Short mmCIF file of C-alpha atoms in Angstrom, two decimals:
data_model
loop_
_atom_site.label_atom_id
_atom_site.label_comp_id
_atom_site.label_asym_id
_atom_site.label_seq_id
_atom_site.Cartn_x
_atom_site.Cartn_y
_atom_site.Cartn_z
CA UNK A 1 149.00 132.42 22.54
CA UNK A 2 147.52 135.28 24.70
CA UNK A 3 149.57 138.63 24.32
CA UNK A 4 148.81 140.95 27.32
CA UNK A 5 149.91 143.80 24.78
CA UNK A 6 147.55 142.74 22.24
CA UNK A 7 144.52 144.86 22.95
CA UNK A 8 141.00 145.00 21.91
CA UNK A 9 138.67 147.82 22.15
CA UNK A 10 135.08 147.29 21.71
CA UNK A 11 133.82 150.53 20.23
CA UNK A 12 129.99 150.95 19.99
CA UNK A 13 127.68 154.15 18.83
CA UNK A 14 127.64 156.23 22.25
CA UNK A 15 130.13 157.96 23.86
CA UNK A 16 130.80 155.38 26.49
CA UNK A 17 132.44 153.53 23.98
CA UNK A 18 134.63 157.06 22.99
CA UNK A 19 135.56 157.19 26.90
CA UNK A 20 136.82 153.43 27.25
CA UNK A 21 138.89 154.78 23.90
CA UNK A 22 140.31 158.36 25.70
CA UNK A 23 140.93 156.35 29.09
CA UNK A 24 143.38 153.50 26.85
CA UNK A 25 144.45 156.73 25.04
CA UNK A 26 145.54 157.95 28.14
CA UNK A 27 147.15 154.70 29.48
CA UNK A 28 148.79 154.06 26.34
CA UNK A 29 149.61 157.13 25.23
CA UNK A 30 153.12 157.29 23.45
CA UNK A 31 153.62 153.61 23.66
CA UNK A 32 155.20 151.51 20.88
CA UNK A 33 154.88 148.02 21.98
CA UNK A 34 151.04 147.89 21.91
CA UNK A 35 148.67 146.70 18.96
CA UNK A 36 145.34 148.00 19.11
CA UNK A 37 142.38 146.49 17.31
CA UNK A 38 139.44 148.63 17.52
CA UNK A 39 135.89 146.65 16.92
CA UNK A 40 132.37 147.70 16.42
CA UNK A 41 129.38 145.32 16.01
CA UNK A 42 126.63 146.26 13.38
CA UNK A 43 123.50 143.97 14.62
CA UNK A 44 121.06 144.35 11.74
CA UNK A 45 117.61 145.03 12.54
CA UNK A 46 115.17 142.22 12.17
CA UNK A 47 112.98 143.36 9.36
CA UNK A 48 110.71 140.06 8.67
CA UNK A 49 107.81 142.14 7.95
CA UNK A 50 107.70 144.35 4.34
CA UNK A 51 105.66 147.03 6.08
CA UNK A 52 108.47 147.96 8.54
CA UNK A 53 111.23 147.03 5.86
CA UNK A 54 112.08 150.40 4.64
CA UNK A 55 112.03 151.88 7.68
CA UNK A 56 114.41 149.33 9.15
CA UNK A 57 116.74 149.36 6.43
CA UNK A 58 117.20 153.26 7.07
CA UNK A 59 117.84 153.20 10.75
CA UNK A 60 119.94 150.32 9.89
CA UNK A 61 122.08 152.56 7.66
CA UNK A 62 122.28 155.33 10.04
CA UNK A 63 123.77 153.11 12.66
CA UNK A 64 126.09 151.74 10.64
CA UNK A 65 127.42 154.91 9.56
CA UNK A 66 127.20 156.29 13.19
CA UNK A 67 129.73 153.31 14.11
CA UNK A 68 132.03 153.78 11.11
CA UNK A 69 132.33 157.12 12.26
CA UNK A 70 132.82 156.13 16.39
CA UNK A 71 135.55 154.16 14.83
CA UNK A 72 137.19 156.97 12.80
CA UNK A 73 136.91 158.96 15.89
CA UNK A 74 138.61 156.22 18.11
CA UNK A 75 141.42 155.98 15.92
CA UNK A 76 142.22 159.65 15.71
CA UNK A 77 142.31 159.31 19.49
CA UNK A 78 145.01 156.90 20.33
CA UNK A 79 147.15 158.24 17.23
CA UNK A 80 146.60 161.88 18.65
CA UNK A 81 147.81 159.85 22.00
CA UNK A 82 150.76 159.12 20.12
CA UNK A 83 150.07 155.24 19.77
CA UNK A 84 151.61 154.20 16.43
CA UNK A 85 149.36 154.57 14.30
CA UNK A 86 150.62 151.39 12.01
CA UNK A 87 149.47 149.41 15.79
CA UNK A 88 145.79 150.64 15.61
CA UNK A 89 143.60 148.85 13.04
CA UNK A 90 139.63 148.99 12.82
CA UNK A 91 136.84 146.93 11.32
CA UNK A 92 133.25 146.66 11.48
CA UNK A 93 131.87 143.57 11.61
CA UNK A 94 127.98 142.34 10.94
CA UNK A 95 126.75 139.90 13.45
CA UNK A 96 123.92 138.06 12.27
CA UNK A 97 121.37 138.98 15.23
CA UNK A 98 121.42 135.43 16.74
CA UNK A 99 124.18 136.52 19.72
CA UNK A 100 124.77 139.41 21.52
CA UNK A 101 127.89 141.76 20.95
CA UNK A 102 129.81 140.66 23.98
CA UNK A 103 129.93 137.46 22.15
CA UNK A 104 130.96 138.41 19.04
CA UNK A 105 133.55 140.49 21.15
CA UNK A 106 134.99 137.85 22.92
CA UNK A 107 134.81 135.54 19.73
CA UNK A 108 137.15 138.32 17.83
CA UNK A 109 138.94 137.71 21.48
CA UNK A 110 139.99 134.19 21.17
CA UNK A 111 140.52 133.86 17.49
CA UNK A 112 142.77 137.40 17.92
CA UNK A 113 144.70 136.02 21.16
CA UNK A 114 143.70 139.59 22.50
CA UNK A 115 144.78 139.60 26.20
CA UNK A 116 143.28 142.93 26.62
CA UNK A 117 139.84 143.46 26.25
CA UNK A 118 138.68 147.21 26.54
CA UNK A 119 135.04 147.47 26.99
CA UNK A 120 132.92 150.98 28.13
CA UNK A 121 129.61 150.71 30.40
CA UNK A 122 126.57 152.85 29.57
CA UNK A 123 125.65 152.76 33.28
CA UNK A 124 122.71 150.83 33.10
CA UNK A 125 120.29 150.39 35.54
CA UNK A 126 119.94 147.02 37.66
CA UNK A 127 116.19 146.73 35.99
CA UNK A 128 117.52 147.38 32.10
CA UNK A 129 120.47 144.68 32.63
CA UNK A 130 118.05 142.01 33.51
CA UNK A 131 115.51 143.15 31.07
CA UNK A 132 117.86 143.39 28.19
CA UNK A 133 121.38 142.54 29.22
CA UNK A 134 124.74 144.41 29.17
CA UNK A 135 127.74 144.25 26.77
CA UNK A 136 130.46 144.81 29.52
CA UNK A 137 128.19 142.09 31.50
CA UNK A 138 128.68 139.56 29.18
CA UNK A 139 132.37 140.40 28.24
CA UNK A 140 133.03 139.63 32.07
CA UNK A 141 131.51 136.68 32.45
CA UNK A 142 132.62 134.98 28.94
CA UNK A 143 136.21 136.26 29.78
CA UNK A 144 138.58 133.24 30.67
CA UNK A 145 142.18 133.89 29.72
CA UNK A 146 142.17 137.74 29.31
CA UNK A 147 142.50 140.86 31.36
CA UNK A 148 139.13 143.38 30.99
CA UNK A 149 138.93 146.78 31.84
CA UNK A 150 135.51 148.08 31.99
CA UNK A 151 135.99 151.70 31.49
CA UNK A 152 132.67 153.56 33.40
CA UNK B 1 78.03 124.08 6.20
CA UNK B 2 74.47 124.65 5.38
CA UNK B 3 74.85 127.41 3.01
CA UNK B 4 75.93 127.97 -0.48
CA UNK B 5 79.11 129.21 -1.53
CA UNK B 6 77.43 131.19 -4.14
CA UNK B 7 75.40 132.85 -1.40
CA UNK B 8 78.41 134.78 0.75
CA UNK B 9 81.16 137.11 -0.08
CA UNK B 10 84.73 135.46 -0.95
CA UNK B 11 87.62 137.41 0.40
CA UNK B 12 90.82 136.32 -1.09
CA UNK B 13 92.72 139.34 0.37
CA UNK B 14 92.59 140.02 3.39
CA UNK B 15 94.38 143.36 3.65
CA UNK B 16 91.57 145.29 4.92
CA UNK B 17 90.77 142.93 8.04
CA UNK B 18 88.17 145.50 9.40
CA UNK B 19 85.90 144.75 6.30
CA UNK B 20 85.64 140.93 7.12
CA UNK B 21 82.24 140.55 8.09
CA UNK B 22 80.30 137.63 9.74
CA UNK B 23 79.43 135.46 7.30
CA UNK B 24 82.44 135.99 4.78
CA UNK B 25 84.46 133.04 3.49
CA UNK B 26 88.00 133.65 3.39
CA UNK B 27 90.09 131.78 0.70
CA UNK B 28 93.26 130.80 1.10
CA UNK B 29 95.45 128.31 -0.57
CA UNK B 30 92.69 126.24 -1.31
CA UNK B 31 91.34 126.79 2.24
CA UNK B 32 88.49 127.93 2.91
CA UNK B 33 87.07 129.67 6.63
CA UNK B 34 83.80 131.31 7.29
CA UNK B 35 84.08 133.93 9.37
CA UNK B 36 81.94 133.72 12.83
CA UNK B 37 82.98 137.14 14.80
CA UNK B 38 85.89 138.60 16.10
CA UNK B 39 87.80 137.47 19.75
CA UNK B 40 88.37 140.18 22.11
CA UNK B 41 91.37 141.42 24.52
CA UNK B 42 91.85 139.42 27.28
CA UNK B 43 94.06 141.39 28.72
CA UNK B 44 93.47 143.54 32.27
CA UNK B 45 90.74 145.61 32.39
CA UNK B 46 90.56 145.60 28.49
CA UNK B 47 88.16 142.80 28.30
CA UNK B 48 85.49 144.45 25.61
CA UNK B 49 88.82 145.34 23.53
CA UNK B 50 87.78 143.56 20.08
CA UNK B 51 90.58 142.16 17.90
CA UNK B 52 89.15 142.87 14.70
CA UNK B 53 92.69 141.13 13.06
CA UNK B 54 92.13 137.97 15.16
CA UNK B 55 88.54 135.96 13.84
CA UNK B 56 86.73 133.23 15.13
CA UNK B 57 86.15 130.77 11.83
CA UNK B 58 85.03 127.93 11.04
CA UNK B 59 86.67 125.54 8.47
CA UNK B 60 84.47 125.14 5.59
CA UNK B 61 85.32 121.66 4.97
CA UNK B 62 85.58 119.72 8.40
CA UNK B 63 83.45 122.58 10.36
CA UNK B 64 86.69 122.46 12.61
CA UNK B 65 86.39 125.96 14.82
CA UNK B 66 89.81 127.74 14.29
CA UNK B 67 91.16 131.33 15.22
CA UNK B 68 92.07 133.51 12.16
CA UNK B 69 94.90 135.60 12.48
CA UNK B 70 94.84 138.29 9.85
CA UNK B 71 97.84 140.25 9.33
CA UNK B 72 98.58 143.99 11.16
CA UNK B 73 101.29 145.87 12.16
CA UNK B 74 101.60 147.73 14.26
CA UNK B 75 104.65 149.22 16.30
CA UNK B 76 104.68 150.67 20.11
CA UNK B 77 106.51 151.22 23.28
CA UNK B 78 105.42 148.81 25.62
CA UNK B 79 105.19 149.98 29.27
CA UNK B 80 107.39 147.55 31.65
CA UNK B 81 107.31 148.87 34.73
CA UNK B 82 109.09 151.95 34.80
CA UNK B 83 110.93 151.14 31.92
CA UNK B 84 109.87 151.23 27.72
CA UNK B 85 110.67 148.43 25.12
CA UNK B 86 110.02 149.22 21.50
CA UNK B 87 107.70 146.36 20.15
CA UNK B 88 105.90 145.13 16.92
CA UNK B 89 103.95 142.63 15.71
CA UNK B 90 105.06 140.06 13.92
CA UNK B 91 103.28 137.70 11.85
CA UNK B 92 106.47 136.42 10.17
CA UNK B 93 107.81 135.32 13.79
CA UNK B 94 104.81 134.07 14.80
CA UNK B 95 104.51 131.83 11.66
CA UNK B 96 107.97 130.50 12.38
CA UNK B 97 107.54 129.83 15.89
CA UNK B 98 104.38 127.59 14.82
CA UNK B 99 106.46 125.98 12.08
CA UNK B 100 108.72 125.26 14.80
CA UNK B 101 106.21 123.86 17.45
CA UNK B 102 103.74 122.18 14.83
CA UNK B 103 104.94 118.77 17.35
CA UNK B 104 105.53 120.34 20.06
CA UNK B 105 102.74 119.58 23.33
CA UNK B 106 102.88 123.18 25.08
CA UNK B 107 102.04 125.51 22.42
CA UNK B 108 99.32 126.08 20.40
CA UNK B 109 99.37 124.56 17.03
CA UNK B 110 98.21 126.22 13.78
CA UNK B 111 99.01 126.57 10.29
CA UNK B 112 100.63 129.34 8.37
CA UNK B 113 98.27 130.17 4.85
CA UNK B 114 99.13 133.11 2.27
CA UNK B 115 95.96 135.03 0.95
CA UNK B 116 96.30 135.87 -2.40
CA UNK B 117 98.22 139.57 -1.76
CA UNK B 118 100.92 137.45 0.16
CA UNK B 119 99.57 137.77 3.52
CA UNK B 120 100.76 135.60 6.25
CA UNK B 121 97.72 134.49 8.44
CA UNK B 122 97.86 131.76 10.80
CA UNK B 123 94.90 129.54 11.21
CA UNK B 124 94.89 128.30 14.76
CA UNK B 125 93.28 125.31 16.74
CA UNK B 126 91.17 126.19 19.48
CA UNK B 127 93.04 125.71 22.78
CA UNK B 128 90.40 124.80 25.19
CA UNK B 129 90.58 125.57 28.23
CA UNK B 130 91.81 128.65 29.86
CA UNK B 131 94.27 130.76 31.92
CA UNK B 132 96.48 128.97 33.71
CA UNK B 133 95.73 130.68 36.96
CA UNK B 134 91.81 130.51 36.38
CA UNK B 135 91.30 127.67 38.99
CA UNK B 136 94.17 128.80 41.05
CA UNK B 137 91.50 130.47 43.24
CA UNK B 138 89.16 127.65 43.85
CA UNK B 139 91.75 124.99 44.78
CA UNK B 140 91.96 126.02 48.74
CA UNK B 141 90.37 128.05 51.10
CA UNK B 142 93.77 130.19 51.56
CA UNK B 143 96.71 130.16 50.65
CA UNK B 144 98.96 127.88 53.21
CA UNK B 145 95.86 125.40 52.23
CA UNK B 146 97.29 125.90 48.63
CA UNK B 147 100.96 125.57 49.62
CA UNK B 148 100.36 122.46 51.20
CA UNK B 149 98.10 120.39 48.91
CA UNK B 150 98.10 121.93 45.34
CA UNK B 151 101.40 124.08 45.18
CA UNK B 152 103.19 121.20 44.23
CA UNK B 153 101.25 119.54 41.43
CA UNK B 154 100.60 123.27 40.11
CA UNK B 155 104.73 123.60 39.48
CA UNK B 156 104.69 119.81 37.88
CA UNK B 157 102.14 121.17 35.29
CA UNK B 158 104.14 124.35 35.24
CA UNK B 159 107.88 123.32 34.85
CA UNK B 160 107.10 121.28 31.28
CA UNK B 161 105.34 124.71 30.04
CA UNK B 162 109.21 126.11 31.11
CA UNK B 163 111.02 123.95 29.44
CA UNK B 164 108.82 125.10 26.25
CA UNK B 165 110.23 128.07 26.56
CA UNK B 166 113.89 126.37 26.93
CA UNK B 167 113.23 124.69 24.08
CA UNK B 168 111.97 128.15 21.80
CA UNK B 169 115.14 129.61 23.00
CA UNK B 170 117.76 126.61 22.16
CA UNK B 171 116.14 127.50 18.69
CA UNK B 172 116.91 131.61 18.89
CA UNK B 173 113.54 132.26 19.00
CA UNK B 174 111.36 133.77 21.73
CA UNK B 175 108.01 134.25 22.89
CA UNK B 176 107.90 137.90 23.56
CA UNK B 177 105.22 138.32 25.60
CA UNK B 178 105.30 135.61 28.28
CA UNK B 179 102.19 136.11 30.65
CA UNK B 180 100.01 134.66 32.82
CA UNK B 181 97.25 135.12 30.42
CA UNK B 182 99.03 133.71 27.61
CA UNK B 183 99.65 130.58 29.28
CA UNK B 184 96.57 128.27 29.14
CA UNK B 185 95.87 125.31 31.21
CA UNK B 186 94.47 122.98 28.55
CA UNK B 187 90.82 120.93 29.38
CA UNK B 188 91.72 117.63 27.49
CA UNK B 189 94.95 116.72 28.05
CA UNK B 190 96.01 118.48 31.10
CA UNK B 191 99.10 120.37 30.03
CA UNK B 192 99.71 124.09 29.57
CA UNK B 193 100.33 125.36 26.57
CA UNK B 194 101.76 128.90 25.46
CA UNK B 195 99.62 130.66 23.07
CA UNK B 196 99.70 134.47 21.05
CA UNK B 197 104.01 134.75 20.13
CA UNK B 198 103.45 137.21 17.41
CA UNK B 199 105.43 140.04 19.21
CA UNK B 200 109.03 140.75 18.27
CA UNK B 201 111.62 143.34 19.20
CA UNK B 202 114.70 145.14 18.37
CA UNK B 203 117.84 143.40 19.03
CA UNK B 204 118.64 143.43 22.62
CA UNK B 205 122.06 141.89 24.18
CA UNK B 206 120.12 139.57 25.95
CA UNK B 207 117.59 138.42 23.80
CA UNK B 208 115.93 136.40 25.96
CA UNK B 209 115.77 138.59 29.07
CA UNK B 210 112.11 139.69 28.49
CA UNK B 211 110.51 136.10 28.10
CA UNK B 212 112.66 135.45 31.61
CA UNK B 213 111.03 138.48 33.43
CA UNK B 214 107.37 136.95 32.27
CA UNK B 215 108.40 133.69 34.01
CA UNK B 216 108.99 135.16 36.53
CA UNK B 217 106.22 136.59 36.79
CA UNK B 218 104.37 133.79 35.91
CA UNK B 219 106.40 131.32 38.72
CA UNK B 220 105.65 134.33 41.40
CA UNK B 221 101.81 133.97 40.82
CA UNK B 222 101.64 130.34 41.19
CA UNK B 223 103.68 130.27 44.21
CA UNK B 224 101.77 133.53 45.53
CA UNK B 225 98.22 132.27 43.67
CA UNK B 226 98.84 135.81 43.05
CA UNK B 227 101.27 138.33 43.01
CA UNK B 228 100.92 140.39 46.21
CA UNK B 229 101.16 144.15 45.68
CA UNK B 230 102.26 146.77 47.98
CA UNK B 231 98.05 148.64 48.50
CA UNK B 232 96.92 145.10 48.38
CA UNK B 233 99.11 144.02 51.56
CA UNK B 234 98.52 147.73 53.09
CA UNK B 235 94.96 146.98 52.84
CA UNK B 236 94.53 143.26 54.02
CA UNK B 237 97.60 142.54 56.03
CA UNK B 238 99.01 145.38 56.99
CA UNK B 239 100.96 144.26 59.68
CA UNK B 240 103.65 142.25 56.62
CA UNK B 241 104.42 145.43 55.45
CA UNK B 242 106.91 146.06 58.63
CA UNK B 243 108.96 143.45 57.41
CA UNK B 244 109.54 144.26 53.69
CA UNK B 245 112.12 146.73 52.45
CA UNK B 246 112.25 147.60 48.61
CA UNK B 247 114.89 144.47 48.10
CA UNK B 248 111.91 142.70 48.32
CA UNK B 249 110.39 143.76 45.89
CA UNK B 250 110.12 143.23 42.48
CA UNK B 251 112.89 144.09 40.30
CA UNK B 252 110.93 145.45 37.64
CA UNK B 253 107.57 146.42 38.69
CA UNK B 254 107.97 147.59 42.03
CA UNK B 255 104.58 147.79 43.64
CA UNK B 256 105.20 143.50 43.51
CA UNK B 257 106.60 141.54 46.01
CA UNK B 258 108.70 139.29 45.20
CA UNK B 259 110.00 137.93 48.43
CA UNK B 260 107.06 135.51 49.33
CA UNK B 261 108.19 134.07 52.27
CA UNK B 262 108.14 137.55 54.45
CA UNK B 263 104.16 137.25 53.45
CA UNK B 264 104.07 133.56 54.17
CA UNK B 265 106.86 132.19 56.11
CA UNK B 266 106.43 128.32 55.35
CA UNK B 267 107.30 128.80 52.10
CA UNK B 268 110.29 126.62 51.42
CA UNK B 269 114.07 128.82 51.39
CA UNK B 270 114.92 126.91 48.17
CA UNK B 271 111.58 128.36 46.28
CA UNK B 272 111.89 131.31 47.47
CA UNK B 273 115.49 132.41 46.41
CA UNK B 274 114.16 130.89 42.71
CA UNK B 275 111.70 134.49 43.06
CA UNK B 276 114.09 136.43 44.48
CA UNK B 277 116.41 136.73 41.66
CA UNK B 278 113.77 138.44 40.23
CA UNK B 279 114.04 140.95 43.20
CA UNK B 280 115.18 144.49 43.30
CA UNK B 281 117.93 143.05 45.82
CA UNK B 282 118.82 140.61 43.32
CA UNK B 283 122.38 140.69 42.21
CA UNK B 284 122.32 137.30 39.89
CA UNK B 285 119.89 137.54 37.11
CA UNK B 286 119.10 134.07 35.22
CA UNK B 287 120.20 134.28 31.69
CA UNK B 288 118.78 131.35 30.43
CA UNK B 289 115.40 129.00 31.18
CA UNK B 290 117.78 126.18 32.42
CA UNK B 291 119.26 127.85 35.03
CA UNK B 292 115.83 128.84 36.89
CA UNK B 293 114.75 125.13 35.73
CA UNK B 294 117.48 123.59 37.89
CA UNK B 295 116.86 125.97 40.59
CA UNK B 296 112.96 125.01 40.52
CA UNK B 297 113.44 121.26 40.22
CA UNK B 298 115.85 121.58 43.55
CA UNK B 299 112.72 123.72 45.11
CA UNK B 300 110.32 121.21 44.46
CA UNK B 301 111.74 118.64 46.21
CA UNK B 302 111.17 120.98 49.58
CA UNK B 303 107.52 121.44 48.87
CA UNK B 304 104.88 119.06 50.13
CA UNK B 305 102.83 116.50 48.12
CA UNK B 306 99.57 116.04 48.50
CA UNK B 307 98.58 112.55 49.47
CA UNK B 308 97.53 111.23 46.26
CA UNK B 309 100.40 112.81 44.29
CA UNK B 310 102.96 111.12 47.31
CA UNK B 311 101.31 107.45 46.69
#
């Protein structure tokens, strides 16, 4: 069953991500009734070659500390916006490269019953969309029985 | 092979691809290749660009002529349009892809060999034949010539070549650099065949966006039997460029124009919105091969047969 006041946040490594975060923050803010999940995809780096491996492997690390800290910083947001904190949970998850995050977004969606889906948008332009797609694109157009807010 | 094994230097490693010399054999799981030159860039304007990592060879046992593929990375921005895509070669990805094509009719075929240090080289057949746009030219005095006797057997040839592509990306692989030079129309049998998929990128959402942008491109040059550019029109038909506004052009490059049909109005509606979602006024992008697949199939039903192709 889709709960409208289940919500999930889609929290990546820039600070578009942080804004969707502050603007829910903001909507939210001393509520009691919501449960916030907040999710950031680690896509690994291919590293098929050895040569590269290493260097991979350490960019790879970096990200996935940069979004385990995005994360830390989007909880201490909505509790600071008095959200209860025992209604804000976290996790990282590793995709495995062959989809896009959207997808594993809206796949935490359906298995979650989310009926919120809070996504930010890095502004791309019409040329790097095409090129090499857009999370809050894909969100939107795999989103059937959920509300999105795309948070700009 | 008319010369004894004895009598030429056998590389079993072939780390340091610059060394291979005319005249080497290269060993390789049993294999053996003698080394007849190197192939050079085909690629605009860098024509006298040698590969040293790619050889011609010649199998030592069947005197089969085959293209070596030694291994090198290398990493780089790669200039698209205005925009930058970090890219690196990948023989790994390129052996797959080959694995995964070994059956397939529009891609070149090859096998994957280790050297002794673990190298993955690919030994491939010779596609004869060449690009796919080579006899584009001398089909038809001009172009509404072209459009109305060859246009449409040049997008039969092309659309199987497409669904190649479909068919790489049903398997989460991609080409990665999808161009009109790296699509060859094939002397013996007729078909077109992708060749060179050894470059790979960083994860992007779409994965498959840049391989759509080639065929684009690609699609746009048949139609076109060229892709018109902005000092191109300026200087030979100047009196088109009245009639185009930046919408028209192309989405990514954007001295291209996309929009056909202000350049040569017969072309057929249908075809033409097929190019222009690849248009700066675009505001649907394909996401997959399919989609611009059903599109085209639609479009070629506007398009005139030739007489022989109608009987």
């Amino acid at each position: 069953m889709i709960l409208w006041n289940r919500v999930l946040v889609g929290v990546d490594g820039s600070d578009h991500g942080l804004n969707a975060v502050r603007y829910l923050a903001a909507v939210l803010g001393g509520s009691s009734n919501c449960k916030v999940r907040l999710l950031a995809v680690h896509v690994p780096i291919a590293a098929d070659d050895p040569a590269l491996a290493q260097d991979r492997k350490t960019r790879d690390i970096e990200r996935r500390i940069t979004l385990e800290e995005r994360l830390l910083e989007a909880h201490r947001l909505l509790v600071e916006a008095r959200v209860a904190q025992e209604n804000v949970t976290s996790e990282l998850v590793e995709a495995d490269g062959s989809r896009g995050v959207g997808e594993v977004i809206m796949e935490a969606q359906r298995e979650g019953g989310y009926g919120t889906v809070v996504v930010g948008r890095r502004g791309l332009s019409k040329a790097e969309e095409f090129l090499f797609g857009s999370v809050s694109n894909t969100v939107v157009h795999r989103a059937t029985d959920c509300c999105v807010w795309v948070v700009g | 092979m008319g010369r004894k094994l004895d009598r030429v230097r056998l590389i079993t490693d072939t780390s340091q691809f610059m060394d291979l010399m005319l005249g080497d054999v290269v060993e390789m799981e049993g294999h053996r290749f003698l080394i007849k030159g190197v192939t050079y860039e085909g690629r605009f304007g860098l024509d006298e660009e040698p590969k040293h990592w790619v050889k011609r060879a010649v199998d030592w046992e069947t005197g089969e002529a085959k293209i070596i593929k030694l291994v090198f990375y290398e990493e780089f921005d790669l200039p698209i349009g205005k925009l930058k895509v970090r890219c690196y070669r990948s023989p790994a990805k390129e052996a797959r892809i080959l694995e995964l094509v070994k059956d397939h009719p529009h891609f070149m075929h090859g096998q994957t060999l280790r050297d002794l240090k673990g190298n993955i080289v690919r030994v491939l057949d010779i596609v004869h034949g060449g690009p796919f746009e080579r006899n584009l030219a001398n089909l038809a005095a001009d172009h509404q010539a072209y459009y109305q006797g060859h246009l449409h057997r040049v997008l039969q040839k092309l659309l199987p070549a497409f669904e190649g592509i479909g068919y790489l990306h049903g398997q989460g692989q991609r080409h990665g650099d999808i161009r009109r030079d790296h699509l060859f129309d094939c002397a013996d049998s007729g078909l077109m065949r992708w060749i060179d998929f050894d470059y790979n990128f960083e994860f992007h959402e779409n994965p498959y966006g840049l391989d759509l942008f080639g065929l684009g491109n690609v699609l746009c040059y048949a139609v076109g039997r060229g892709i018109p550019t902005l000092p191109e029109l300026k200087r030979e038909r100047p009196e088109v460029l009245n009639d185009l506004d930046t919408g028209d052009l192309s989405l990514i490059i954007p001295n291209r124009v996309f929009n056909l049909k202000r350049i040569y109005p017969y072309i057929p509606e249908e075809l033409n919105r097929v190019l222009m979602h690849f248009a700066a006024s675009a505001t649907v992008f394909y996401e997959r091969v399919t989609e611009i697949l059903a599109d085209l199939r639609l479009a070629m039903g506007t398009l005139p047969q030739a007489q022989e192709d109608a009987e």
